[in-house]
Amino acid sequence: MATRPPNPLGPIVSTNAAQHPSRATRMVGRHVTLVGLTASHADGLYPHISGPENAYLWDYLYDDPFDDLAVFRANLEVKEASQDPTFYAVLLNNQVGVADDDDDTKKIVGMVSYLRIDPKHKSVEVGNIMYTPQLQRTPAATETMYLMARHAFEDLGYRRYEWKCNALNAPSRRAAPRLGFTFEGVFRKHLIVKGRNRDTAWYSMLDDEWPNAKQAFEAWLDPSNFDSEGKQKKKLEEFRQ
């Protein structure tokens, strides 16, 4: 009788769990500092994300636009207490690269989170990204994503870092490959959000891809990559080639 060949199996990997993100963590960069989101950030953030002119910011998020500061503050209280997602405030640094603890609410320009946190399988997603117009398309915005990825891979020990978005969200779908994520496909009729169908585009970055992505981030963010008017000399993608 012929011997049945063995089934192919994946490589053996460490079963040590990754760490759960902590709101107590402070991620410090040249342009921004990320701190645990609290309800006290509502006053500083609300003027930049409210009103008809900013309603578009909420189109692809789970929350609807907020028309009342008290309601927004209550929403941040819920986010502050959440463990999954774990939310962070994005604070602009002052001229010496430090976010002043006593002035956090005046410097807040966005919020981000880790979600779908799975320490056992070492997989985590970055999402719930709210960038104010002041933060969008700036080196500070890119640095925010660099800090989140670096912390996930180097400090927390994750091996898979995910990015997901509404398949109709063109800016998010452009951002993912620019940042170094690989497109994995679309989950059709994945969710119902605000009464509408959502097909979800999936992207990922892996721990063995992080070193190349990291060097690209750091080279792009280096002041030498920008001219006297603050314009980039090389695109982020070019540093990964």
Short mmCIF file of C-alpha atoms in Angstrom, two decimals:
data_model
loop_
_atom_site.label_atom_id
_atom_site.label_comp_id
_atom_site.label_asym_id
_atom_site.label_seq_id
_atom_site.Cartn_x
_atom_site.Cartn_y
_atom_site.Cartn_z
CA MET A 1 0.00 0.00 0.00
CA ALA A 2 1.33 3.41 -1.00
CA THR A 3 2.22 5.76 1.81
CA ARG A 4 0.03 8.82 1.85
CA PRO A 5 2.12 11.98 1.62
CA PRO A 6 1.74 14.32 4.59
CA ASN A 7 -0.53 17.33 4.29
CA PRO A 8 1.25 20.67 3.96
CA LEU A 9 1.26 22.56 7.24
CA GLY A 10 2.25 26.07 8.18
CA PRO A 11 5.55 26.84 9.88
CA ILE A 12 5.77 26.51 13.63
CA VAL A 13 5.54 29.92 15.32
CA SER A 14 5.79 31.21 18.84
CA THR A 15 2.56 30.90 20.80
CA ASN A 16 3.48 33.68 23.22
CA ALA A 17 0.61 36.15 23.19
CA ALA A 18 1.00 39.77 22.13
CA GLN A 19 0.20 42.50 24.63
CA HIS A 20 -3.09 44.34 24.75
CA PRO A 21 -2.77 48.05 23.93
CA SER A 22 -2.95 50.38 26.91
CA ARG A 23 -4.48 53.83 27.07
CA ALA A 24 -1.65 54.74 29.44
CA THR A 25 0.81 54.48 26.57
CA ARG A 26 2.22 57.71 25.18
CA MET A 27 3.61 57.57 21.64
CA VAL A 28 5.86 60.54 20.89
CA GLY A 29 6.97 61.69 17.47
CA ARG A 30 8.46 64.83 15.92
CA HIS A 31 5.08 66.25 14.89
CA VAL A 32 2.52 64.54 17.12
CA THR A 33 2.05 62.76 20.41
CA LEU A 34 -0.61 60.08 20.89
CA VAL A 35 -2.23 59.75 24.32
CA GLY A 36 -5.23 57.89 25.66
CA LEU A 37 -8.44 59.59 24.51
CA THR A 38 -10.57 61.07 27.29
CA ALA A 39 -13.82 62.99 27.49
CA SER A 40 -11.74 66.06 28.35
CA HIS A 41 -10.60 66.15 24.72
CA ALA A 42 -14.14 66.90 23.54
CA ASP A 43 -13.90 70.68 23.91
CA GLY A 44 -10.74 70.91 21.81
CA LEU A 45 -11.82 68.48 19.10
CA TYR A 46 -15.49 69.37 18.67
CA PRO A 47 -15.05 72.68 16.80
CA HIS A 48 -12.97 70.93 14.14
CA ILE A 49 -15.32 67.99 13.46
CA SER A 50 -18.78 69.54 13.86
CA GLY A 51 -21.03 71.63 11.64
CA PRO A 52 -22.34 71.05 8.11
CA GLU A 53 -18.94 71.81 6.58
CA ASN A 54 -17.42 68.84 8.43
CA ALA A 55 -20.27 66.34 8.09
CA TYR A 56 -18.34 64.51 5.34
CA LEU A 57 -15.73 63.47 7.91
CA TRP A 58 -18.26 60.99 9.36
CA ASP A 59 -19.45 59.42 6.09
CA TYR A 60 -17.40 56.24 6.48
CA LEU A 61 -17.28 56.05 10.30
CA TYR A 62 -19.75 54.22 12.52
CA ASP A 63 -20.78 57.39 14.36
CA ASP A 64 -23.04 60.02 12.85
CA PRO A 65 -22.03 63.70 12.92
CA PHE A 66 -22.49 65.36 16.29
CA ASP A 67 -24.59 68.50 16.56
CA ASP A 68 -24.18 68.96 20.31
CA LEU A 69 -21.02 69.21 22.38
CA ALA A 70 -22.57 67.45 25.38
CA VAL A 71 -23.56 64.48 23.22
CA PHE A 72 -20.08 64.35 21.72
CA ARG A 73 -18.51 64.46 25.19
CA ALA A 74 -20.73 61.57 26.28
CA ASN A 75 -19.59 59.62 23.23
CA LEU A 76 -15.95 60.19 24.17
CA GLU A 77 -16.73 58.97 27.70
CA VAL A 78 -17.80 55.67 26.15
CA LYS A 79 -14.67 55.56 24.01
CA GLU A 80 -12.53 56.35 27.06
CA ALA A 81 -13.92 53.31 28.87
CA SER A 82 -13.55 50.98 25.89
CA GLN A 83 -10.85 48.31 25.85
CA ASP A 84 -11.55 47.16 22.30
CA PRO A 85 -11.34 49.51 20.48
CA THR A 86 -8.61 51.29 22.45
CA PHE A 87 -8.70 54.97 21.48
CA TYR A 88 -5.95 57.60 21.35
CA ALA A 89 -6.02 61.36 20.87
CA VAL A 90 -3.67 62.84 18.28
CA LEU A 91 -2.00 65.95 19.72
CA LEU A 92 0.13 68.40 17.76
CA ASN A 93 3.51 68.99 19.33
CA ASN A 94 4.84 72.43 20.09
CA GLN A 95 7.95 73.84 18.44
CA VAL A 96 10.30 71.73 20.53
CA GLY A 97 8.45 68.51 19.73
CA VAL A 98 6.57 68.10 23.00
CA ALA A 99 2.83 67.92 23.69
CA ASP A 100 2.11 70.02 26.77
CA ASP A 101 0.13 67.94 29.29
CA ASP A 102 -1.61 71.05 30.54
CA ASP A 103 -2.81 72.05 27.08
CA ASP A 104 -3.87 68.75 25.50
CA THR A 105 -7.38 69.86 24.59
CA LYS A 106 -6.11 72.82 22.57
CA LYS A 107 -3.71 70.70 20.53
CA ILE A 108 -5.96 67.77 19.62
CA VAL A 109 -6.31 67.30 15.86
CA GLY A 110 -7.71 63.78 15.60
CA MET A 111 -8.34 60.40 17.13
CA VAL A 112 -7.40 56.83 16.19
CA SER A 113 -7.75 53.38 17.69
CA TYR A 114 -6.59 49.81 17.78
CA LEU A 115 -9.50 47.40 17.33
CA ARG A 116 -10.24 43.74 16.67
CA ILE A 117 -7.47 43.17 19.19
CA ASP A 118 -6.45 39.50 19.25
CA PRO A 119 -3.35 38.98 21.41
CA LYS A 120 -3.54 35.16 21.12
CA HIS A 121 -3.21 35.21 17.35
CA LYS A 122 -1.17 38.42 17.37
CA SER A 123 -3.48 40.33 15.05
CA VAL A 124 -4.70 43.91 15.50
CA GLU A 125 -6.38 46.51 13.32
CA VAL A 126 -5.89 50.27 13.12
CA GLY A 127 -9.14 52.13 12.52
CA ASN A 128 -11.77 54.59 13.67
CA ILE A 129 -9.46 57.20 12.19
CA MET A 130 -10.77 60.74 12.53
CA TYR A 131 -8.40 63.31 11.08
CA THR A 132 -9.49 66.94 11.24
CA PRO A 133 -8.89 69.07 8.12
CA GLN A 134 -5.90 70.57 9.95
CA LEU A 135 -4.27 67.13 10.17
CA GLN A 136 -5.20 65.66 6.80
CA ARG A 137 -2.47 65.25 4.17
CA THR A 138 0.31 66.46 6.46
CA PRO A 139 3.54 64.86 7.72
CA ALA A 140 1.83 64.73 11.13
CA ALA A 141 -0.89 62.49 9.67
CA THR A 142 1.67 60.07 8.25
CA GLU A 143 3.65 60.13 11.48
CA THR A 144 0.52 59.16 13.39
CA MET A 145 0.25 55.99 11.33
CA TYR A 146 3.97 55.33 11.76
CA LEU A 147 3.71 55.59 15.54
CA MET A 148 0.69 53.27 15.67
CA ALA A 149 2.37 50.63 13.49
CA ARG A 150 5.70 50.82 15.31
CA HIS A 151 4.02 50.38 18.68
CA ALA A 152 1.96 47.42 17.45
CA PHE A 153 4.93 45.55 16.01
CA GLU A 154 7.86 46.53 18.23
CA ASP A 155 6.30 47.08 21.65
CA LEU A 156 3.16 44.95 21.68
CA GLY A 157 4.45 42.04 19.59
CA TYR A 158 1.77 41.70 16.90
CA ARG A 159 2.56 39.86 13.69
CA ARG A 160 -0.43 41.04 11.62
CA TYR A 161 -1.56 44.66 11.41
CA GLU A 162 -4.81 45.28 9.57
CA TRP A 163 -6.44 48.17 7.73
CA LYS A 164 -10.06 47.89 6.64
CA CYS A 165 -12.36 50.41 5.03
CA ASN A 166 -15.57 50.84 3.12
CA ALA A 167 -14.80 49.72 -0.42
CA LEU A 168 -16.26 53.03 -1.64
CA ASN A 169 -13.87 55.07 0.50
CA ALA A 170 -11.39 56.11 -2.19
CA PRO A 171 -9.10 58.23 0.05
CA SER A 172 -8.70 55.36 2.53
CA ARG A 173 -8.03 52.91 -0.27
CA ARG A 174 -5.31 55.20 -1.64
CA ALA A 175 -3.81 55.68 1.82
CA ALA A 176 -3.44 51.98 2.65
CA PRO A 177 -0.94 51.02 -0.09
CA ARG A 178 0.85 54.35 0.32
CA LEU A 179 1.47 53.44 3.98
CA GLY A 180 2.73 49.97 3.06
CA PHE A 181 -0.36 47.80 3.47
CA THR A 182 -1.09 44.99 1.00
CA PHE A 183 -4.57 44.64 -0.50
CA GLU A 184 -6.17 41.28 0.34
CA GLY A 185 -9.60 41.52 -1.22
CA VAL A 186 -13.16 42.76 -0.66
CA PHE A 187 -15.70 41.17 1.66
CA ARG A 188 -18.96 41.69 -0.23
CA LYS A 189 -22.07 42.65 1.76
CA HIS A 190 -19.90 42.53 4.86
CA LEU A 191 -21.75 45.01 7.07
CA ILE A 192 -24.83 47.18 7.35
CA VAL A 193 -23.74 50.62 8.57
CA LYS A 194 -26.19 53.48 9.09
CA GLY A 195 -28.77 51.51 7.12
CA ARG A 196 -26.51 51.13 4.08
CA ASN A 197 -24.65 48.16 2.66
CA ARG A 198 -20.91 48.15 3.21
CA ASP A 199 -18.50 46.06 1.19
CA THR A 200 -15.21 46.06 3.10
CA ALA A 201 -11.75 46.28 1.53
CA TRP A 202 -9.11 44.41 3.57
CA TYR A 203 -5.42 45.31 3.79
CA SER A 204 -2.61 44.04 6.00
CA MET A 205 0.99 44.60 6.97
CA LEU A 206 3.04 41.77 8.50
CA ASP A 207 5.80 41.76 11.05
CA ASP A 208 8.40 40.61 8.51
CA GLU A 209 7.35 43.47 6.23
CA TRP A 210 7.64 46.05 8.98
CA PRO A 211 11.43 46.66 8.79
CA ASN A 212 11.16 47.84 5.18
CA ALA A 213 8.05 49.88 5.93
CA LYS A 214 9.74 51.38 8.99
CA GLN A 215 12.81 52.57 7.14
CA ALA A 216 10.57 54.11 4.47
CA PHE A 217 8.51 55.95 7.07
CA GLU A 218 11.59 57.28 8.82
CA ALA A 219 13.28 58.36 5.60
CA TRP A 220 10.12 60.10 4.36
CA LEU A 221 9.52 61.84 7.70
CA ASP A 222 13.12 63.08 7.95
CA PRO A 223 13.23 66.89 7.61
CA SER A 224 15.73 66.51 4.77
CA ASN A 225 12.94 65.07 2.61
CA PHE A 226 11.09 68.40 2.60
CA ASP A 227 12.02 71.64 0.87
CA SER A 228 11.84 75.14 2.33
CA GLU A 229 8.11 75.30 1.54
CA GLY A 230 7.40 71.99 3.27
CA LYS A 231 6.87 70.03 0.06
CA GLN A 232 8.07 66.43 -0.09
CA LYS A 233 11.04 65.64 -2.31
CA LYS A 234 10.28 61.91 -2.57
CA LYS A 235 7.03 60.06 -2.08
CA LEU A 236 6.71 57.56 0.75
CA GLU A 237 6.25 54.73 -1.72
CA GLU A 238 9.57 55.54 -3.39
CA PHE A 239 11.46 54.79 -0.20
CA ARG A 240 10.15 51.19 -0.24
CA GLN A 241 11.36 50.48 -3.78
#
